[in-house]
Amino acid sequence: MKFDTVSENRSFGGTQGVYRHKSEATGTEMTFAVYLPPAAEYGKVPVLWYLSGLTCTHENAMTKAGAQEWAAEFGIALIFPDTSPRGEGVANDEAYDLGQGAGFYVDATQKPWAPHFKMWHYITHELPELVFSNFPLDRDAQGITGHSMGGHGALTIAMTFPERYKSVSAFAPIANPTESDWGRKQFTAYLGEDRAAWAPHDATLLMRERGFPREILIDQGSSDQFLNLLKPESLAHAMAERRQPGEFRMQQGYDHSYFFVQTFMADHIRWHAERLA
């Protein structure tokens, strides 16, 4: 599986790289970033996937989350995928929450999105095969996290593939998209009117149905300007009803920004590293 190197920079003794490849899943060029800690010079290292939110590319978390310092300390690699296909000929919408930059980590079945918007398959199948074939990463030690739309993706993917991901966490996830305007709009566009097709992509519904066999960590800012769209209380109730192991932490005064993500990034990387060791 071929890819091109866009850039590689030294960072906290490791290497932050950005790469581009032709994706069969999306039919477009896709860009992704990989941070390798110093420990990767000596053998395979655990992997933490970070899925970004609406409007983001691979670059947002790579430059704003402050994750590399902690990944270097705990000897864990980071993978930052893009959030959607992009480019000429790829369907788009004038709204920021649909189309390019807003793939919602689903495989679209509806026109005009279906030809390229295959982000579920890209994140769960194609990109893993590429990175595990080309970087010193331990396939048996994978965790996944994300912010907002990416938190939604991390939770739904982990609960769908619990045998693959040994750990999962989220920052301010879109927790109940089938009951939110951040979800109903996109699911209708990408997946059609049948709500049965939406259910596998709703963390609250998946928590009620199956949960996750290990602990979950979720941080949510109490001053998040999007609380009514994120619906954290729905997921918190589902976790309590199921007696799901883990922590759901409401962080006083924090909003939805990357200042919030930066503040708790060390906690999350440490938490994943302990479970992937």
PDB file of N, CA and C in Angstrom, residues 92-132:
ATOM      1  N   ASN A  92     -20.392  18.323  -1.608  1.00  0.00           N
ATOM      2  CA  ASN A  92     -20.201  19.211  -0.475  1.00  0.00           C
ATOM      3  C   ASN A  92     -21.489  19.965  -0.212  1.00  0.00           C
ATOM      4  N   ASP A  93     -21.513  20.701   0.886  1.00  0.00           N
ATOM      5  CA  ASP A  93     -22.671  21.490   1.260  1.00  0.00           C
ATOM      6  C   ASP A  93     -22.170  22.807   1.832  1.00  0.00           C
ATOM      7  N   GLU A  94     -22.961  23.857   1.705  1.00  0.00           N
ATOM      8  CA  GLU A  94     -22.545  25.157   2.230  1.00  0.00           C
ATOM      9  C   GLU A  94     -22.478  25.161   3.748  1.00  0.00           C
ATOM     10  N   ALA A  95     -23.255  24.298   4.411  1.00  0.00           N
ATOM     11  CA  ALA A  95     -23.247  24.236   5.874  1.00  0.00           C
ATOM     12  C   ALA A  95     -21.970  23.563   6.363  1.00  0.00           C
ATOM     13  N   TYR A  96     -21.459  24.015   7.505  1.00  0.00           N
ATOM     14  CA  TYR A  96     -20.222  23.469   8.050  1.00  0.00           C
ATOM     15  C   TYR A  96     -20.387  22.042   8.566  1.00  0.00           C
ATOM     16  N   ASP A  97     -21.640  21.634   8.839  1.00  0.00           N
ATOM     17  CA  ASP A  97     -21.859  20.340   9.501  1.00  0.00           C
ATOM     18  C   ASP A  97     -22.354  19.258   8.546  1.00  0.00           C
ATOM     19  N   LEU A  98     -22.130  19.431   7.253  1.00  0.00           N
ATOM     20  CA  LEU A  98     -22.476  18.416   6.264  1.00  0.00           C
ATOM     21  C   LEU A  98     -21.486  18.510   5.121  1.00  0.00           C
ATOM     22  N   GLY A  99     -21.077  17.352   4.597  1.00  0.00           N
ATOM     23  CA  GLY A  99     -20.169  17.345   3.462  1.00  0.00           C
ATOM     24  C   GLY A  99     -18.717  17.311   3.881  1.00  0.00           C
ATOM     25  N   GLN A 100     -17.867  17.966   3.110  1.00  0.00           N
ATOM     26  CA  GLN A 100     -16.433  17.919   3.357  1.00  0.00           C
ATOM     27  C   GLN A 100     -16.106  18.520   4.728  1.00  0.00           C
ATOM     28  N   GLY A 101     -15.362  17.752   5.519  1.00  0.00           N
ATOM     29  CA  GLY A 101     -15.082  18.126   6.894  1.00  0.00           C
ATOM     30  C   GLY A 101     -16.098  17.614   7.884  1.00  0.00           C
ATOM     31  N   ALA A 102     -17.097  16.872   7.396  1.00  0.00           N
ATOM     32  CA  ALA A 102     -18.186  16.411   8.265  1.00  0.00           C
ATOM     33  C   ALA A 102     -18.642  15.014   7.863  1.00  0.00           C
ATOM     34  N   GLY A 103     -17.706  14.093   7.771  1.00  0.00           N
ATOM     35  CA  GLY A 103     -18.032  12.743   7.313  1.00  0.00           C
ATOM     36  C   GLY A 103     -18.796  11.898   8.299  1.00  0.00           C
ATOM     37  N   PHE A 104     -18.793  12.269   9.577  1.00  0.00           N
ATOM     38  CA  PHE A 104     -19.561  11.612  10.648  1.00  0.00           C
ATOM     39  C   PHE A 104     -19.200  10.144  10.845  1.00  0.00           C
ATOM     40  N   TYR A 105     -18.126   9.675  10.224  1.00  0.00           N
ATOM     41  CA  TYR A 105     -17.628   8.310  10.437  1.00  0.00           C
ATOM     42  C   TYR A 105     -18.694   7.258  10.117  1.00  0.00           C
ATOM     43  N   VAL A 106     -19.381   7.468   8.978  1.00  0.00           N
ATOM     44  CA  VAL A 106     -20.348   6.499   8.464  1.00  0.00           C
ATOM     45  C   VAL A 106     -20.010   6.222   7.000  1.00  0.00           C
ATOM     46  N   ASP A 107     -20.582   5.155   6.459  1.00  0.00           N
ATOM     47  CA  ASP A 107     -20.509   4.863   5.027  1.00  0.00           C
ATOM     48  C   ASP A 107     -21.818   5.310   4.387  1.00  0.00           C
ATOM     49  N   ALA A 108     -21.763   6.387   3.617  1.00  0.00           N
ATOM     50  CA  ALA A 108     -22.973   6.935   3.013  1.00  0.00           C
ATOM     51  C   ALA A 108     -23.554   5.976   1.986  1.00  0.00           C
ATOM     52  N   THR A 109     -24.879   5.925   1.968  1.00  0.00           N
ATOM     53  CA  THR A 109     -25.594   5.098   0.992  1.00  0.00           C
ATOM     54  C   THR A 109     -26.458   5.926   0.044  1.00  0.00           C
ATOM     55  N   GLN A 110     -26.554   7.236   0.287  1.00  0.00           N
ATOM     56  CA  GLN A 110     -27.458   8.096  -0.465  1.00  0.00           C
ATOM     57  C   GLN A 110     -26.691   9.037  -1.390  1.00  0.00           C
ATOM     58  N   LYS A 111     -27.331   9.406  -2.496  1.00  0.00           N
ATOM     59  CA  LYS A 111     -26.769  10.397  -3.411  1.00  0.00           C
ATOM     60  C   LYS A 111     -26.874  11.775  -2.767  1.00  0.00           C
ATOM     61  N   PRO A 112     -25.913  12.666  -3.044  1.00  0.00           N
ATOM     62  CA  PRO A 112     -24.704  12.525  -3.863  1.00  0.00           C
ATOM     63  C   PRO A 112     -23.490  12.066  -3.062  1.00  0.00           C
ATOM     64  N   TRP A 113     -23.714  11.581  -1.842  1.00  0.00           N
ATOM     65  CA  TRP A 113     -22.617  11.307  -0.909  1.00  0.00           C
ATOM     66  C   TRP A 113     -21.998   9.921  -1.083  1.00  0.00           C
ATOM     67  N   ALA A 114     -22.780   8.967  -1.559  1.00  0.00           N
ATOM     68  CA  ALA A 114     -22.351   7.561  -1.546  1.00  0.00           C
ATOM     69  C   ALA A 114     -21.038   7.284  -2.273  1.00  0.00           C
ATOM     70  N   PRO A 115     -20.722   7.934  -3.384  1.00  0.00           N
ATOM     71  CA  PRO A 115     -19.485   7.548  -4.092  1.00  0.00           C
ATOM     72  C   PRO A 115     -18.205   7.756  -3.287  1.00  0.00           C
ATOM     73  N   HIS A 116     -18.158   8.738  -2.403  1.00  0.00           N
ATOM     74  CA  HIS A 116     -16.906   9.075  -1.732  1.00  0.00           C
ATOM     75  C   HIS A 116     -16.953   9.006  -0.207  1.00  0.00           C
ATOM     76  N   PHE A 117     -18.116   9.212   0.390  1.00  0.00           N
ATOM     77  CA  PHE A 117     -18.188   9.325   1.851  1.00  0.00           C
ATOM     78  C   PHE A 117     -18.308   7.936   2.491  1.00  0.00           C
ATOM     79  N   LYS A 118     -17.155   7.268   2.562  1.00  0.00           N
ATOM     80  CA  LYS A 118     -17.054   5.920   3.138  1.00  0.00           C
ATOM     81  C   LYS A 118     -16.084   5.949   4.313  1.00  0.00           C
ATOM     82  N   MET A 119     -16.347   6.837   5.259  1.00  0.00           N
ATOM     83  CA  MET A 119     -15.391   7.057   6.343  1.00  0.00           C
ATOM     84  C   MET A 119     -15.365   5.919   7.352  1.00  0.00           C
ATOM     85  N   TRP A 120     -16.458   5.204   7.532  1.00  0.00           N
ATOM     86  CA  TRP A 120     -16.445   4.048   8.437  1.00  0.00           C
ATOM     87  C   TRP A 120     -15.457   3.005   7.925  1.00  0.00           C
ATOM     88  N   HIS A 121     -15.580   2.654   6.657  1.00  0.00           N
ATOM     89  CA  HIS A 121     -14.689   1.655   6.079  1.00  0.00           C
ATOM     90  C   HIS A 121     -13.250   2.164   6.054  1.00  0.00           C
ATOM     91  N   TYR A 122     -13.092   3.439   5.765  1.00  0.00           N
ATOM     92  CA  TYR A 122     -11.742   3.997   5.705  1.00  0.00           C
ATOM     93  C   TYR A 122     -11.046   3.917   7.063  1.00  0.00           C
ATOM     94  N   ILE A 123     -11.757   4.297   8.125  1.00  0.00           N
ATOM     95  CA  ILE A 123     -11.147   4.337   9.456  1.00  0.00           C
ATOM     96  C   ILE A 123     -10.985   2.942  10.049  1.00  0.00           C
ATOM     97  N   THR A 124     -11.911   2.050   9.789  1.00  0.00           N
ATOM     98  CA  THR A 124     -11.872   0.737  10.442  1.00  0.00           C
ATOM     99  C   THR A 124     -11.154  -0.332   9.629  1.00  0.00           C
ATOM    100  N   HIS A 125     -10.955  -0.110   8.339  1.00  0.00           N
ATOM    101  CA  HIS A 125     -10.332  -1.147   7.520  1.00  0.00           C
ATOM    102  C   HIS A 125      -9.139  -0.651   6.690  1.00  0.00           C
ATOM    103  N   GLU A 126      -9.383   0.322   5.828  1.00  0.00           N
ATOM    104  CA  GLU A 126      -8.327   0.684   4.878  1.00  0.00           C
ATOM    105  C   GLU A 126      -7.132   1.349   5.555  1.00  0.00           C
ATOM    106  N   LEU A 127      -7.367   2.402   6.333  1.00  0.00           N
ATOM    107  CA  LEU A 127      -6.239   3.095   6.953  1.00  0.00           C
ATOM    108  C   LEU A 127      -5.480   2.201   7.939  1.00  0.00           C
ATOM    109  N   PRO A 128      -6.152   1.381   8.760  1.00  0.00           N
ATOM    110  CA  PRO A 128      -5.383   0.463   9.608  1.00  0.00           C
ATOM    111  C   PRO A 128      -4.458  -0.455   8.827  1.00  0.00           C
ATOM    112  N   GLU A 129      -4.919  -0.988   7.712  1.00  0.00           N
ATOM    113  CA  GLU A 129      -4.053  -1.868   6.936  1.00  0.00           C
ATOM    114  C   GLU A 129      -2.827  -1.128   6.430  1.00  0.00           C
ATOM    115  N   LEU A 130      -3.029   0.128   6.035  1.00  0.00           N
ATOM    116  CA  LEU A 130      -1.891   0.910   5.545  1.00  0.00           C
ATOM    117  C   LEU A 130      -0.890   1.188   6.658  1.00  0.00           C
ATOM    118  N   VAL A 131      -1.348   1.671   7.807  1.00  0.00           N
ATOM    119  CA  VAL A 131      -0.394   2.079   8.844  1.00  0.00           C
ATOM    120  C   VAL A 131       0.280   0.877   9.498  1.00  0.00           C
ATOM    121  N   PHE A 132      -0.445  -0.220   9.694  1.00  0.00           N
ATOM    122  CA  PHE A 132       0.188  -1.376  10.324  1.00  0.00           C
ATOM    123  C   PHE A 132       1.159  -2.080   9.381  1.00  0.00           C
TER     124      PHE A 132
END
